[in-house]
Backbone atoms as SQL, in Angstrom:
CREATE TABLE atoms (id INTEGER PRIMARY KEY, chain TEXT, resi INTEGER, resn TEXT, atom TEXT, x REAL, y REAL, z REAL);
INSERT INTO atoms VALUES
  (1, 'A', 1, 'UNK', 'N', 0.843, -1.184, 0.000),
  (2, 'A', 1, 'UNK', 'CA', 0.000, 0.000, 0.000),
  (3, 'A', 1, 'UNK', 'C', 0.886, 1.244, 0.000),
  (4, 'A', 2, 'UNK', 'N', 0.500, 2.207, -0.823),
  (5, 'A', 2, 'UNK', 'CA', 1.223, 3.467, -0.890),
  (6, 'A', 2, 'UNK', 'C', 0.249, 4.582, -0.507),
  (7, 'A', 3, 'UNK', 'N', 0.682, 5.439, 0.397),
  (8, 'A', 3, 'UNK', 'CA', -0.189, 6.512, 0.863),
  (9, 'A', 3, 'UNK', 'C', 0.545, 7.837, 0.732),
  (10, 'A', 4, 'UNK', 'N', -0.032, 8.730, -0.085),
  (11, 'A', 4, 'UNK', 'CA', 0.546, 10.044, -0.289),
  (12, 'A', 4, 'UNK', 'C', -0.067, 11.047, 0.691),
  (13, 'A', 5, 'UNK', 'N', 0.706, 12.083, 0.985),
  (14, 'A', 5, 'UNK', 'CA', 0.209, 13.184, 1.805),
  (15, 'A', 5, 'UNK', 'C', 1.029, 14.420, 1.485),
  (16, 'A', 6, 'UNK', 'N', 0.559, 15.562, 1.965),
  (17, 'A', 6, 'UNK', 'CA', 1.307, 16.796, 1.808),
  (18, 'A', 6, 'UNK', 'C', 0.793, 17.738, 0.752),
  (19, 'A', 7, 'UNK', 'N', -0.221, 17.325, 0.026),
  (20, 'A', 7, 'UNK', 'CA', -0.782, 18.214, -0.974),
  (21, 'A', 7, 'UNK', 'C', -1.529, 19.376, -0.335),
  (22, 'A', 8, 'UNK', 'N', -1.923, 20.318, -1.176),
  (23, 'A', 8, 'UNK', 'CA', -2.661, 21.464, -0.669),
  (24, 'A', 8, 'UNK', 'C', -2.758, 22.547, -1.721),
  (25, 'A', 9, 'UNK', 'N', -3.191, 23.712, -1.280),
  (26, 'A', 9, 'UNK', 'CA', -3.329, 24.862, -2.170),
  (27, 'A', 9, 'UNK', 'C', -2.295, 25.908, -1.804),
  (28, 'A', 10, 'UNK', 'N', -1.554, 26.362, -2.797),
  (29, 'A', 10, 'UNK', 'CA', -0.527, 27.375, -2.575),
  (30, 'A', 10, 'UNK', 'C', -0.570, 28.391, -3.699),
  (31, 'A', 11, 'UNK', 'N', 0.044, 29.509, -3.453),
  (32, 'A', 11, 'UNK', 'CA', 0.168, 30.524, -4.490),
  (33, 'A', 11, 'UNK', 'C', 1.391, 30.234, -5.345),
  (34, 'A', 12, 'UNK', 'N', 1.362, 30.732, -6.554),
  (35, 'A', 12, 'UNK', 'CA', 2.501, 30.570, -7.448),
  (36, 'A', 12, 'UNK', 'C', 3.765, 31.082, -6.767),
  (37, 'A', 13, 'UNK', 'N', 4.830, 30.308, -6.939),
  (38, 'A', 13, 'UNK', 'CA', 6.084, 30.633, -6.281),
  (39, 'A', 13, 'UNK', 'C', 6.268, 29.951, -4.950),
  (40, 'A', 14, 'UNK', 'N', 5.211, 29.345, -4.451),
  (41, 'A', 14, 'UNK', 'CA', 5.275, 28.676, -3.160),
  (42, 'A', 14, 'UNK', 'C', 5.860, 27.285, -3.241),
  (43, 'A', 15, 'UNK', 'N', 5.857, 26.600, -2.099),
  (44, 'A', 15, 'UNK', 'CA', 6.465, 25.272, -2.001),
  (45, 'A', 15, 'UNK', 'C', 5.534, 24.301, -1.288),
  (46, 'A', 16, 'UNK', 'N', 5.684, 23.037, -1.621),
  (47, 'A', 16, 'UNK', 'CA', 5.023, 21.947, -0.926),
  (48, 'A', 16, 'UNK', 'C', 5.979, 20.769, -0.876),
  (49, 'A', 17, 'UNK', 'N', 5.828, 19.938, 0.150),
  (50, 'A', 17, 'UNK', 'CA', 6.648, 18.733, 0.250),
  (51, 'A', 17, 'UNK', 'C', 5.711, 17.533, 0.381),
  (52, 'A', 18, 'UNK', 'N', 5.670, 16.724, -0.656),
  (53, 'A', 18, 'UNK', 'CA', 4.815, 15.545, -0.662),
  (54, 'A', 18, 'UNK', 'C', 5.558, 14.354, -0.044),
  (55, 'A', 19, 'UNK', 'N', 4.806, 13.492, 0.604),
  (56, 'A', 19, 'UNK', 'CA', 5.361, 12.267, 1.174),
  (57, 'A', 19, 'UNK', 'C', 4.594, 11.062, 0.653),
  (58, 'A', 20, 'UNK', 'N', 5.278, 9.944, 0.556),
  (59, 'A', 20, 'UNK', 'CA', 4.652, 8.685, 0.154),
  (60, 'A', 20, 'UNK', 'C', 5.192, 7.596, 1.066),
  (61, 'A', 21, 'UNK', 'N', 4.317, 7.021, 1.863),
  (62, 'A', 21, 'UNK', 'CA', 4.714, 5.956, 2.774),
  (63, 'A', 21, 'UNK', 'C', 4.296, 4.622, 2.197),
  (64, 'A', 22, 'UNK', 'N', 5.247, 3.698, 2.127),
  (65, 'A', 22, 'UNK', 'CA', 4.982, 2.363, 1.599),
  (66, 'A', 22, 'UNK', 'C', 4.857, 1.363, 2.731),
  (67, 'A', 23, 'UNK', 'N', 3.865, 0.512, 2.631),
  (68, 'A', 23, 'UNK', 'CA', 3.696, -0.529, 3.635),
  (69, 'A', 23, 'UNK', 'C', 3.105, -1.767, 2.978),
  (70, 'A', 24, 'UNK', 'N', 3.423, -2.924, 3.547),
  (71, 'A', 24, 'UNK', 'CA', 2.822, -4.164, 3.089),
  (72, 'A', 24, 'UNK', 'C', 3.374, -4.740, 1.809),
  (73, 'A', 25, 'UNK', 'N', 4.383, -4.104, 1.219),
  (74, 'A', 25, 'UNK', 'CA', 4.952, -4.687, 0.005),
  (75, 'A', 25, 'UNK', 'C', 5.758, -5.935, 0.377),
  (76, 'A', 26, 'UNK', 'N', 5.653, -6.964, -0.419),
  (77, 'A', 26, 'UNK', 'CA', 6.337, -8.224, -0.137),
  (78, 'A', 26, 'UNK', 'C', 7.721, -8.276, -0.767),
  (79, 'A', 27, 'UNK', 'N', 8.125, -7.185, -1.371),
  (80, 'A', 27, 'UNK', 'CA', 9.448, -7.096, -1.973),
  (81, 'A', 27, 'UNK', 'C', 9.907, -5.644, -1.883),
  (82, 'A', 28, 'UNK', 'N', 11.189, -5.422, -2.122),
  (83, 'A', 28, 'UNK', 'CA', 11.702, -4.056, -2.167),
  (84, 'A', 28, 'UNK', 'C', 11.788, -3.620, -3.622),
  (85, 'A', 29, 'UNK', 'N', 10.972, -2.672, -4.040),
  (86, 'A', 29, 'UNK', 'CA', 11.053, -2.220, -5.432),
  (87, 'A', 29, 'UNK', 'C', 12.402, -1.577, -5.713),
  (88, 'A', 30, 'UNK', 'N', 12.908, -1.789, -6.918),
  (89, 'A', 30, 'UNK', 'CA', 14.202, -1.212, -7.283),
  (90, 'A', 30, 'UNK', 'C', 14.137, 0.311, -7.377),
  (91, 'A', 31, 'UNK', 'N', 12.960, 0.837, -7.666),
  (92, 'A', 31, 'UNK', 'CA', 12.807, 2.281, -7.760),
  (93, 'A', 31, 'UNK', 'C', 11.351, 2.650, -7.557),
  (94, 'A', 32, 'UNK', 'N', 11.128, 3.900, -7.241),
  (95, 'A', 32, 'UNK', 'CA', 9.784, 4.439, -7.059),
  (96, 'A', 32, 'UNK', 'C', 9.720, 5.803, -7.723),
  (97, 'A', 33, 'UNK', 'N', 8.505, 6.216, -8.041),
  (98, 'A', 33, 'UNK', 'CA', 8.371, 7.462, -8.767),
  (99, 'A', 33, 'UNK', 'C', 7.158, 8.275, -8.355),
  (100, 'A', 34, 'UNK', 'N', 7.183, 9.527, -8.776),
  (101, 'A', 34, 'UNK', 'CA', 6.050, 10.438, -8.618),
  (102, 'A', 34, 'UNK', 'C', 5.468, 10.729, -9.998),
  (103, 'A', 35, 'UNK', 'N', 4.171, 10.738, -10.065),
  (104, 'A', 35, 'UNK', 'CA', 3.449, 11.027, -11.287),
  (105, 'A', 35, 'UNK', 'C', 2.352, 12.027, -10.983),
  (106, 'A', 36, 'UNK', 'N', 1.809, 12.643, -12.022),
  (107, 'A', 36, 'UNK', 'CA', 0.721, 13.586, -11.792),
  (108, 'A', 36, 'UNK', 'C', -0.260, 13.550, -12.962),
  (109, 'A', 37, 'UNK', 'N', -1.478, 13.941, -12.659),
  (110, 'A', 37, 'UNK', 'CA', -2.502, 13.995, -13.689),
  (111, 'A', 37, 'UNK', 'C', -3.382, 15.210, -13.447),
  (112, 'A', 38, 'UNK', 'N', -3.399, 16.084, -14.438),
  (113, 'A', 38, 'UNK', 'CA', -4.242, 17.271, -14.391),
  (114, 'A', 38, 'UNK', 'C', -5.581, 16.957, -15.047),
  (115, 'A', 39, 'UNK', 'N', -6.620, 17.685, -14.693),
  (116, 'A', 39, 'UNK', 'CA', -7.935, 17.429, -15.295),
  (117, 'A', 39, 'UNK', 'C', -7.871, 17.513, -16.807),
  (118, 'A', 40, 'UNK', 'N', -8.410, 16.493, -17.459),
  (119, 'A', 40, 'UNK', 'CA', -8.446, 16.479, -18.904),
  (120, 'A', 40, 'UNK', 'C', -7.139, 16.114, -19.575),
  (121, 'A', 41, 'UNK', 'N', -6.149, 15.772, -18.791),
  (122, 'A', 41, 'UNK', 'CA', -4.847, 15.427, -19.367),
  (123, 'A', 41, 'UNK', 'C', -4.444, 14.014, -18.955),
  (124, 'A', 42, 'UNK', 'N', -3.502, 13.447, -19.686),
  (125, 'A', 42, 'UNK', 'CA', -3.006, 12.122, -19.363),
  (126, 'A', 42, 'UNK', 'C', -2.042, 12.199, -18.175),
  (127, 'A', 43, 'UNK', 'N', -1.937, 11.077, -17.490),
  (128, 'A', 43, 'UNK', 'CA', -0.981, 11.003, -16.392),
  (129, 'A', 43, 'UNK', 'C', 0.431, 11.121, -16.957),
  (130, 'A', 44, 'UNK', 'N', 1.298, 11.833, -16.252),
  (131, 'A', 44, 'UNK', 'CA', 2.673, 12.007, -16.712),
  (132, 'A', 44, 'UNK', 'C', 3.652, 11.774, -15.569),
  (133, 'A', 45, 'UNK', 'N', 4.848, 11.348, -15.932),
  (134, 'A', 45, 'UNK', 'CA', 5.887, 11.137, -14.944),
  (135, 'A', 45, 'UNK', 'C', 6.505, 12.446, -14.500),
  (136, 'A', 46, 'UNK', 'N', 6.816, 12.544, -13.233),
  (137, 'A', 46, 'UNK', 'CA', 7.432, 13.743, -12.657),
  (138, 'A', 46, 'UNK', 'C', 8.883, 13.470, -12.270),
  (139, 'A', 47, 'UNK', 'N', 9.103, 12.415, -11.503),
  (140, 'A', 47, 'UNK', 'CA', 10.452, 12.080, -11.047),
  (141, 'A', 47, 'UNK', 'C', 10.468, 10.636, -10.573),
  (142, 'A', 48, 'UNK', 'N', 11.633, 10.016, -10.661),
  (143, 'A', 48, 'UNK', 'CA', 11.783, 8.660, -10.158),
  (144, 'A', 48, 'UNK', 'C', 13.157, 8.509, -9.537),
  (145, 'A', 49, 'UNK', 'N', 13.261, 7.591, -8.566),
  (146, 'A', 49, 'UNK', 'CA', 14.504, 7.442, -7.814),
  (147, 'A', 49, 'UNK', 'C', 14.723, 5.983, -7.464),
  (148, 'A', 50, 'UNK', 'N', 15.993, 5.527, -7.553),
  (149, 'A', 50, 'UNK', 'CA', 16.320, 4.185, -7.110),
  (150, 'A', 50, 'UNK', 'C', 16.162, 4.103, -5.588),
  (151, 'A', 51, 'UNK', 'N', 15.837, 2.926, -5.121),
  (152, 'A', 51, 'UNK', 'CA', 15.673, 2.748, -3.690),
  (153, 'A', 51, 'UNK', 'C', 16.899, 2.145, -3.026),
  (154, 'A', 52, 'UNK', 'N', 17.828, 1.623, -3.818),
  (155, 'A', 52, 'UNK', 'CA', 18.924, 0.865, -3.228),
  (156, 'A', 52, 'UNK', 'C', 20.305, 1.421, -3.525),
  (157, 'A', 53, 'UNK', 'N', 20.412, 2.478, -4.274),
  (158, 'A', 53, 'UNK', 'CA', 21.726, 3.076, -4.484),
  (159, 'A', 53, 'UNK', 'C', 21.558, 4.570, -4.702),
  (160, 'A', 54, 'UNK', 'N', 22.609, 5.212, -5.095),
  (161, 'A', 54, 'UNK', 'CA', 22.590, 6.675, -5.160),
  (162, 'A', 54, 'UNK', 'C', 22.723, 7.194, -6.583),
  (163, 'A', 55, 'UNK', 'N', 22.260, 6.422, -7.553),
  (164, 'A', 55, 'UNK', 'CA', 22.267, 6.920, -8.928),
  (165, 'A', 55, 'UNK', 'C', 21.388, 8.158, -9.054),
  (166, 'A', 56, 'UNK', 'N', 21.679, 8.944, -10.048),
  (167, 'A', 56, 'UNK', 'CA', 20.981, 10.204, -10.240),
  (168, 'A', 56, 'UNK', 'C', 19.501, 9.976, -10.515),
  (169, 'A', 57, 'UNK', 'N', 18.616, 10.665, -9.806),
  (170, 'A', 57, 'UNK', 'CA', 17.195, 10.544, -10.094),
  (171, 'A', 57, 'UNK', 'C', 16.873, 11.073, -11.492),
  (172, 'A', 58, 'UNK', 'N', 15.735, 10.676, -11.995),
  (173, 'A', 58, 'UNK', 'CA', 15.228, 11.188, -13.261),
  (174, 'A', 58, 'UNK', 'C', 14.153, 12.225, -12.993),
  (175, 'A', 59, 'UNK', 'N', 14.138, 13.282, -13.779),
  (176, 'A', 59, 'UNK', 'CA', 13.116, 14.310, -13.646),
  (177, 'A', 59, 'UNK', 'C', 12.533, 14.628, -15.027),
  (178, 'A', 60, 'UNK', 'N', 11.260, 14.946, -15.026),
  (179, 'A', 60, 'UNK', 'CA', 10.659, 15.492, -16.237),
  (180, 'A', 60, 'UNK', 'C', 11.254, 16.870, -16.486),
  (181, 'A', 61, 'UNK', 'N', 11.395, 17.232, -17.753),
  (182, 'A', 61, 'UNK', 'CA', 11.988, 18.534, -18.093),
  (183, 'A', 61, 'UNK', 'C', 11.221, 19.687, -17.444),
  (184, 'A', 62, 'UNK', 'N', 9.924, 19.524, -17.308),
  (185, 'A', 62, 'UNK', 'CA', 9.086, 20.605, -16.797),
  (186, 'A', 62, 'UNK', 'C', 9.326, 20.910, -15.323),
  (187, 'A', 63, 'UNK', 'N', 9.977, 19.993, -14.594),
  (188, 'A', 63, 'UNK', 'CA', 10.171, 20.215, -13.157),
  (189, 'A', 63, 'UNK', 'C', 11.643, 20.282, -12.762),
  (190, 'A', 64, 'UNK', 'N', 12.535, 20.075, -13.715),
  (191, 'A', 64, 'UNK', 'CA', 13.970, 20.112, -13.394),
  (192, 'A', 64, 'UNK', 'C', 14.347, 21.462, -12.791),
  (193, 'A', 65, 'UNK', 'N', 15.121, 21.387, -11.719),
  (194, 'A', 65, 'UNK', 'CA', 15.559, 22.602, -11.061),
  (195, 'A', 65, 'UNK', 'C', 14.560, 23.162, -10.073),
  (196, 'A', 66, 'UNK', 'N', 13.342, 22.624, -10.059),
  (197, 'A', 66, 'UNK', 'CA', 12.321, 23.113, -9.129),
  (198, 'A', 66, 'UNK', 'C', 11.891, 22.022, -8.138),
  (199, 'A', 67, 'UNK', 'N', 11.853, 20.773, -8.582),
  (200, 'A', 67, 'UNK', 'CA', 11.415, 19.651, -7.739),
  (201, 'A', 67, 'UNK', 'C', 12.618, 18.797, -7.379),
  (202, 'A', 68, 'UNK', 'N', 12.566, 18.214, -6.179),
  (203, 'A', 68, 'UNK', 'CA', 13.619, 17.307, -5.727),
  (204, 'A', 68, 'UNK', 'C', 12.985, 16.064, -5.124),
  (205, 'A', 69, 'UNK', 'N', 13.355, 14.913, -5.674),
  (206, 'A', 69, 'UNK', 'CA', 12.865, 13.639, -5.150),
  (207, 'A', 69, 'UNK', 'C', 13.903, 13.060, -4.201),
  (208, 'A', 70, 'UNK', 'N', 13.446, 12.453, -3.128),
  (209, 'A', 70, 'UNK', 'CA', 14.366, 11.839, -2.174),
  (210, 'A', 70, 'UNK', 'C', 13.658, 10.684, -1.479),
  (211, 'A', 71, 'UNK', 'N', 14.409, 9.935, -0.699),
  (212, 'A', 71, 'UNK', 'CA', 13.826, 8.791, -0.006),
  (213, 'A', 71, 'UNK', 'C', 14.504, 8.593, 1.336),
  (214, 'A', 72, 'UNK', 'N', 13.775, 7.979, 2.236),
  (215, 'A', 72, 'UNK', 'CA', 14.306, 7.589, 3.537),
  (216, 'A', 72, 'UNK', 'C', 13.914, 6.130, 3.718),
  (217, 'A', 73, 'UNK', 'N', 14.827, 5.235, 3.402),
  (218, 'A', 73, 'UNK', 'CA', 14.501, 3.813, 3.439),
  (219, 'A', 73, 'UNK', 'C', 14.142, 3.343, 4.842),
  (220, 'A', 74, 'UNK', 'N', 14.740, 3.939, 5.858),
  (221, 'A', 74, 'UNK', 'CA', 14.434, 3.536, 7.231),
  (222, 'A', 74, 'UNK', 'C', 12.969, 3.799, 7.576),
  (223, 'A', 75, 'UNK', 'N', 12.393, 4.798, 6.917),
  (224, 'A', 75, 'UNK', 'CA', 10.997, 5.154, 7.163),
  (225, 'A', 75, 'UNK', 'C', 10.077, 4.659, 6.064),
  (226, 'A', 76, 'UNK', 'N', 10.644, 3.930, 5.086),
  (227, 'A', 76, 'UNK', 'CA', 9.844, 3.473, 3.934),
  (228, 'A', 76, 'UNK', 'C', 9.084, 4.631, 3.305),
  (229, 'A', 77, 'UNK', 'N', 9.739, 5.760, 3.195),
  (230, 'A', 77, 'UNK', 'CA', 9.075, 6.975, 2.736),
  (231, 'A', 77, 'UNK', 'C', 9.856, 7.627, 1.603),
  (232, 'A', 78, 'UNK', 'N', 9.107, 8.093, 0.622),
  (233, 'A', 78, 'UNK', 'CA', 9.672, 8.855, -0.490),
  (234, 'A', 78, 'UNK', 'C', 9.074, 10.258, -0.439),
  (235, 'A', 79, 'UNK', 'N', 9.852, 11.236, -0.850),
  (236, 'A', 79, 'UNK', 'CA', 9.423, 12.623, -0.778),
  (237, 'A', 79, 'UNK', 'C', 9.526, 13.294, -2.143),
  (238, 'A', 80, 'UNK', 'N', 8.775, 14.356, -2.291),
  (239, 'A', 80, 'UNK', 'CA', 8.899, 15.233, -3.458),
  (240, 'A', 80, 'UNK', 'C', 8.816, 16.665, -2.959),
  (241, 'A', 81, 'UNK', 'N', 9.974, 17.315, -2.890),
  (242, 'A', 81, 'UNK', 'CA', 10.018, 18.715, -2.519),
  (243, 'A', 81, 'UNK', 'C', 9.760, 19.540, -3.771),
  (244, 'A', 82, 'UNK', 'N', 8.714, 20.349, -3.719),
  (245, 'A', 82, 'UNK', 'CA', 8.312, 21.132, -4.887),
  (246, 'A', 82, 'UNK', 'C', 8.456, 22.608, -4.551),
  (247, 'A', 83, 'UNK', 'N', 9.348, 23.262, -5.246),
  (248, 'A', 83, 'UNK', 'CA', 9.589, 24.694, -5.050),
  (249, 'A', 83, 'UNK', 'C', 9.228, 25.462, -6.321),
  (250, 'A', 84, 'UNK', 'N', 9.103, 26.766, -6.178),
  (251, 'A', 84, 'UNK', 'CA', 8.778, 27.629, -7.327),
  (252, 'A', 84, 'UNK', 'C', 7.588, 27.076, -8.093),
  (253, 'A', 85, 'UNK', 'N', 6.557, 26.723, -7.364),
  (254, 'A', 85, 'UNK', 'CA', 5.389, 26.116, -8.006),
  (255, 'A', 85, 'UNK', 'C', 4.707, 27.080, -8.958),
  (256, 'A', 86, 'UNK', 'N', 4.179, 26.493, -10.024),
  (257, 'A', 86, 'UNK', 'CA', 3.504, 27.248, -11.076),
  (258, 'A', 86, 'UNK', 'C', 2.079, 26.723, -11.220),
  (259, 'A', 87, 'UNK', 'N', 1.173, 27.543, -11.725),
  (260, 'A', 87, 'UNK', 'CA', -0.205, 27.047, -11.929),
  (261, 'A', 87, 'UNK', 'C', -0.255, 25.773, -12.770),
  (262, 'A', 88, 'UNK', 'N', 0.705, 25.614, -13.670),
  (263, 'A', 88, 'UNK', 'CA', 0.742, 24.424, -14.521),
  (264, 'A', 88, 'UNK', 'C', 1.078, 23.155, -13.732),
  (265, 'A', 89, 'UNK', 'N', 1.516, 23.319, -12.500),
  (266, 'A', 89, 'UNK', 'CA', 1.808, 22.146, -11.653),
  (267, 'A', 89, 'UNK', 'C', 0.552, 21.611, -10.968),
  (268, 'A', 90, 'UNK', 'N', -0.556, 22.308, -11.130),
  (269, 'A', 90, 'UNK', 'CA', -1.807, 21.854, -10.519),
  (270, 'A', 90, 'UNK', 'C', -2.208, 20.493, -11.078),
  (271, 'A', 91, 'UNK', 'N', -2.379, 19.534, -10.185),
  (272, 'A', 91, 'UNK', 'CA', -2.705, 18.167, -10.597),
  (273, 'A', 91, 'UNK', 'C', -2.889, 17.296, -9.366),
  (274, 'A', 92, 'UNK', 'N', -3.375, 16.093, -9.600),
  (275, 'A', 92, 'UNK', 'CA', -3.349, 15.058, -8.575),
  (276, 'A', 92, 'UNK', 'C', -2.000, 14.368, -8.691),
  (277, 'A', 93, 'UNK', 'N', -1.298, 14.258, -7.589),
  (278, 'A', 93, 'UNK', 'CA', 0.029, 13.650, -7.583),
  (279, 'A', 93, 'UNK', 'C', -0.047, 12.256, -6.974),
  (280, 'A', 94, 'UNK', 'N', 0.566, 11.311, -7.681),
  (281, 'A', 94, 'UNK', 'CA', 0.560, 9.913, -7.267),
  (282, 'A', 94, 'UNK', 'C', 1.979, 9.405, -7.089),
  (283, 'A', 95, 'UNK', 'N', 2.165, 8.543, -6.114),
  (284, 'A', 95, 'UNK', 'CA', 3.431, 7.827, -6.044),
  (285, 'A', 95, 'UNK', 'C', 3.202, 6.389, -6.518),
  (286, 'A', 96, 'UNK', 'N', 4.253, 5.785, -7.003),
  (287, 'A', 96, 'UNK', 'CA', 4.156, 4.435, -7.538),
  (288, 'A', 96, 'UNK', 'C', 5.445, 3.679, -7.284),
  (289, 'A', 97, 'UNK', 'N', 5.314, 2.363, -7.136),
  (290, 'A', 97, 'UNK', 'CA', 6.470, 1.494, -6.913),
  (291, 'A', 97, 'UNK', 'C', 6.640, 0.563, -8.099),
  (292, 'A', 98, 'UNK', 'N', 7.869, 0.377, -8.519),
  (293, 'A', 98, 'UNK', 'CA', 8.156, -0.502, -9.639),
  (294, 'A', 98, 'UNK', 'C', 7.780, -1.938, -9.306),
  (295, 'A', 99, 'UNK', 'N', 7.409, -2.672, -10.338),
  (296, 'A', 99, 'UNK', 'CA', 7.115, -4.091, -10.151),
  (297, 'A', 99, 'UNK', 'C', 8.373, -4.841, -9.756),
  (298, 'A', 100, 'UNK', 'N', 8.170, -5.991, -9.158),
  (299, 'A', 100, 'UNK', 'CA', 9.287, -6.843, -8.761),
  (300, 'A', 100, 'UNK', 'C', 10.189, -7.107, -9.953),
  (301, 'A', 101, 'UNK', 'N', 11.459, -6.950, -9.780),
  (302, 'A', 101, 'UNK', 'CA', 12.514, -7.210, -10.769),
  (303, 'A', 101, 'UNK', 'C', 12.483, -6.253, -11.963),
  (304, 'A', 102, 'UNK', 'N', 11.701, -5.203, -11.918),
  (305, 'A', 102, 'UNK', 'CA', 11.717, -4.225, -12.999),
  (306, 'A', 102, 'UNK', 'C', 12.930, -3.318, -12.860),
  (307, 'A', 103, 'UNK', 'N', 13.623, -3.128, -13.987),
  (308, 'A', 103, 'UNK', 'CA', 14.784, -2.233, -14.018),
  (309, 'A', 103, 'UNK', 'C', 14.650, -1.200, -15.130),
  (310, 'A', 104, 'UNK', 'N', 13.429, -1.016, -15.642),
  (311, 'A', 104, 'UNK', 'CA', 13.254, -0.096, -16.748),
  (312, 'A', 104, 'UNK', 'C', 13.597, 1.338, -16.373),
  (313, 'A', 105, 'UNK', 'N', 13.245, 1.712, -15.162),
  (314, 'A', 105, 'UNK', 'CA', 13.597, 3.034, -14.610),
  (315, 'A', 105, 'UNK', 'C', 13.211, 4.144, -15.589),
  (316, 'A', 106, 'UNK', 'N', 11.918, 4.237, -15.827),
  (317, 'A', 106, 'UNK', 'CA', 11.446, 5.268, -16.739),
  (318, 'A', 106, 'UNK', 'C', 10.425, 6.152, -16.035),
  (319, 'A', 107, 'UNK', 'N', 10.014, 7.193, -16.739),
  (320, 'A', 107, 'UNK', 'CA', 8.971, 8.082, -16.245),
  (321, 'A', 107, 'UNK', 'C', 7.633, 7.807, -16.920),
  (322, 'A', 108, 'UNK', 'N', 7.538, 6.669, -17.568),
  (323, 'A', 108, 'UNK', 'CA', 6.269, 6.306, -18.208),
  (324, 'A', 108, 'UNK', 'C', 5.292, 5.777, -17.167),
  (325, 'A', 109, 'UNK', 'N', 4.113, 6.341, -17.090),
  (326, 'A', 109, 'UNK', 'CA', 3.116, 5.879, -16.110),
  (327, 'A', 109, 'UNK', 'C', 2.451, 4.591, -16.578),
  (328, 'A', 110, 'UNK', 'N', 3.249, 3.561, -16.705),
  (329, 'A', 110, 'UNK', 'CA', 2.824, 2.289, -17.284),
  (330, 'A', 110, 'UNK', 'C', 2.634, 1.265, -16.170),
  (331, 'A', 111, 'UNK', 'N', 1.430, 0.713, -16.087),
  (332, 'A', 111, 'UNK', 'CA', 1.145, -0.277, -15.059),
  (333, 'A', 111, 'UNK', 'C', 1.982, -1.536, -15.221),
  (334, 'A', 112, 'UNK', 'N', 2.504, -1.759, -16.407),
  (335, 'A', 112, 'UNK', 'CA', 3.366, -2.933, -16.610),
  (336, 'A', 112, 'UNK', 'C', 4.718, -2.724, -15.942),
  (337, 'A', 113, 'UNK', 'N', 5.070, -1.486, -15.703),
  (338, 'A', 113, 'UNK', 'CA', 6.337, -1.163, -15.039),
  (339, 'A', 113, 'UNK', 'C', 6.116, -0.838, -13.561),
  (340, 'A', 114, 'UNK', 'N', 5.128, -0.035, -13.295),
  (341, 'A', 114, 'UNK', 'CA', 4.808, 0.370, -11.920),
  (342, 'A', 114, 'UNK', 'C', 3.560, -0.387, -11.472),
  (343, 'A', 115, 'UNK', 'N', 3.761, -1.323, -10.554),
  (344, 'A', 115, 'UNK', 'CA', 2.662, -2.217, -10.176),
  (345, 'A', 115, 'UNK', 'C', 1.847, -1.771, -8.984),
  (346, 'A', 116, 'UNK', 'N', 2.321, -0.777, -8.252),
  (347, 'A', 116, 'UNK', 'CA', 1.602, -0.313, -7.061),
  (348, 'A', 116, 'UNK', 'C', 1.471, 1.204, -7.134),
  (349, 'A', 117, 'UNK', 'N', 0.256, 1.669, -6.904),
  (350, 'A', 117, 'UNK', 'CA', -0.034, 3.093, -6.984),
  (351, 'A', 117, 'UNK', 'C', -0.773, 3.549, -5.734),
  (352, 'A', 118, 'UNK', 'N', -0.498, 4.789, -5.321),
  (353, 'A', 118, 'UNK', 'CA', -1.265, 5.369, -4.232),
  (354, 'A', 118, 'UNK', 'C', -2.552, 5.976, -4.752),
  (355, 'A', 119, 'UNK', 'N', -3.317, 6.530, -3.838),
  (356, 'A', 119, 'UNK', 'CA', -4.600, 7.134, -4.185),
  (357, 'A', 119, 'UNK', 'C', -4.465, 8.578, -4.638),
  (358, 'A', 120, 'UNK', 'N', -3.328, 9.181, -4.370),
  (359, 'A', 120, 'UNK', 'CA', -3.083, 10.534, -4.847),
  (360, 'A', 120, 'UNK', 'C', -3.305, 11.603, -3.798),
  (361, 'A', 121, 'UNK', 'N', -2.645, 12.728, -4.005),
  (362, 'A', 121, 'UNK', 'CA', -2.836, 13.912, -3.162),
  (363, 'A', 121, 'UNK', 'C', -2.915, 15.122, -4.085),
  (364, 'A', 122, 'UNK', 'N', -3.875, 15.971, -3.845),
  (365, 'A', 122, 'UNK', 'CA', -4.152, 17.085, -4.748),
  (366, 'A', 122, 'UNK', 'C', -3.229, 18.263, -4.472),
  (367, 'A', 123, 'UNK', 'N', -2.672, 18.801, -5.539),
  (368, 'A', 123, 'UNK', 'CA', -1.863, 20.023, -5.473),
  (369, 'A', 123, 'UNK', 'C', -2.525, 21.066, -6.360),
  (370, 'A', 124, 'UNK', 'N', -2.816, 22.226, -5.771),
  (371, 'A', 124, 'UNK', 'CA', -3.447, 23.313, -6.517),
  (372, 'A', 124, 'UNK', 'C', -2.606, 24.573, -6.354),
  (373, 'A', 125, 'UNK', 'N', -2.196, 25.135, -7.483),
  (374, 'A', 125, 'UNK', 'CA', -1.355, 26.331, -7.481),
  (375, 'A', 125, 'UNK', 'C', -2.123, 27.453, -8.182),
  (376, 'A', 126, 'UNK', 'N', -2.292, 28.560, -7.516),
  (377, 'A', 126, 'UNK', 'CA', -3.053, 29.664, -8.113),
  (378, 'A', 126, 'UNK', 'C', -2.223, 30.948, -8.161);
């Protein structure tokens, strides 16, 4: 089970820090990611990070330099620090865990790659 929190409403230029707590997984996913979906738009990848080493995270071009993904394995928690928020960042944000033995490490919101999804947390930027 993945549970997101930390969403809310902020003004443009503001910041939010999203959290995703993982529990009950029977394996350790090789990587986890953040995705978002705005009304009327397809779900898109935001950032992804390995869970077991320190390789460079992947970011969507639209959030590079503004968002930072991180993890705390001791707490089974992944974070997304979002700074310099823009109205275009308004969306439902989801965290997802890669399927067992998946090493694709992409930002594609593909259920064949990411087998576990949270319910989402709403971010609104005005």
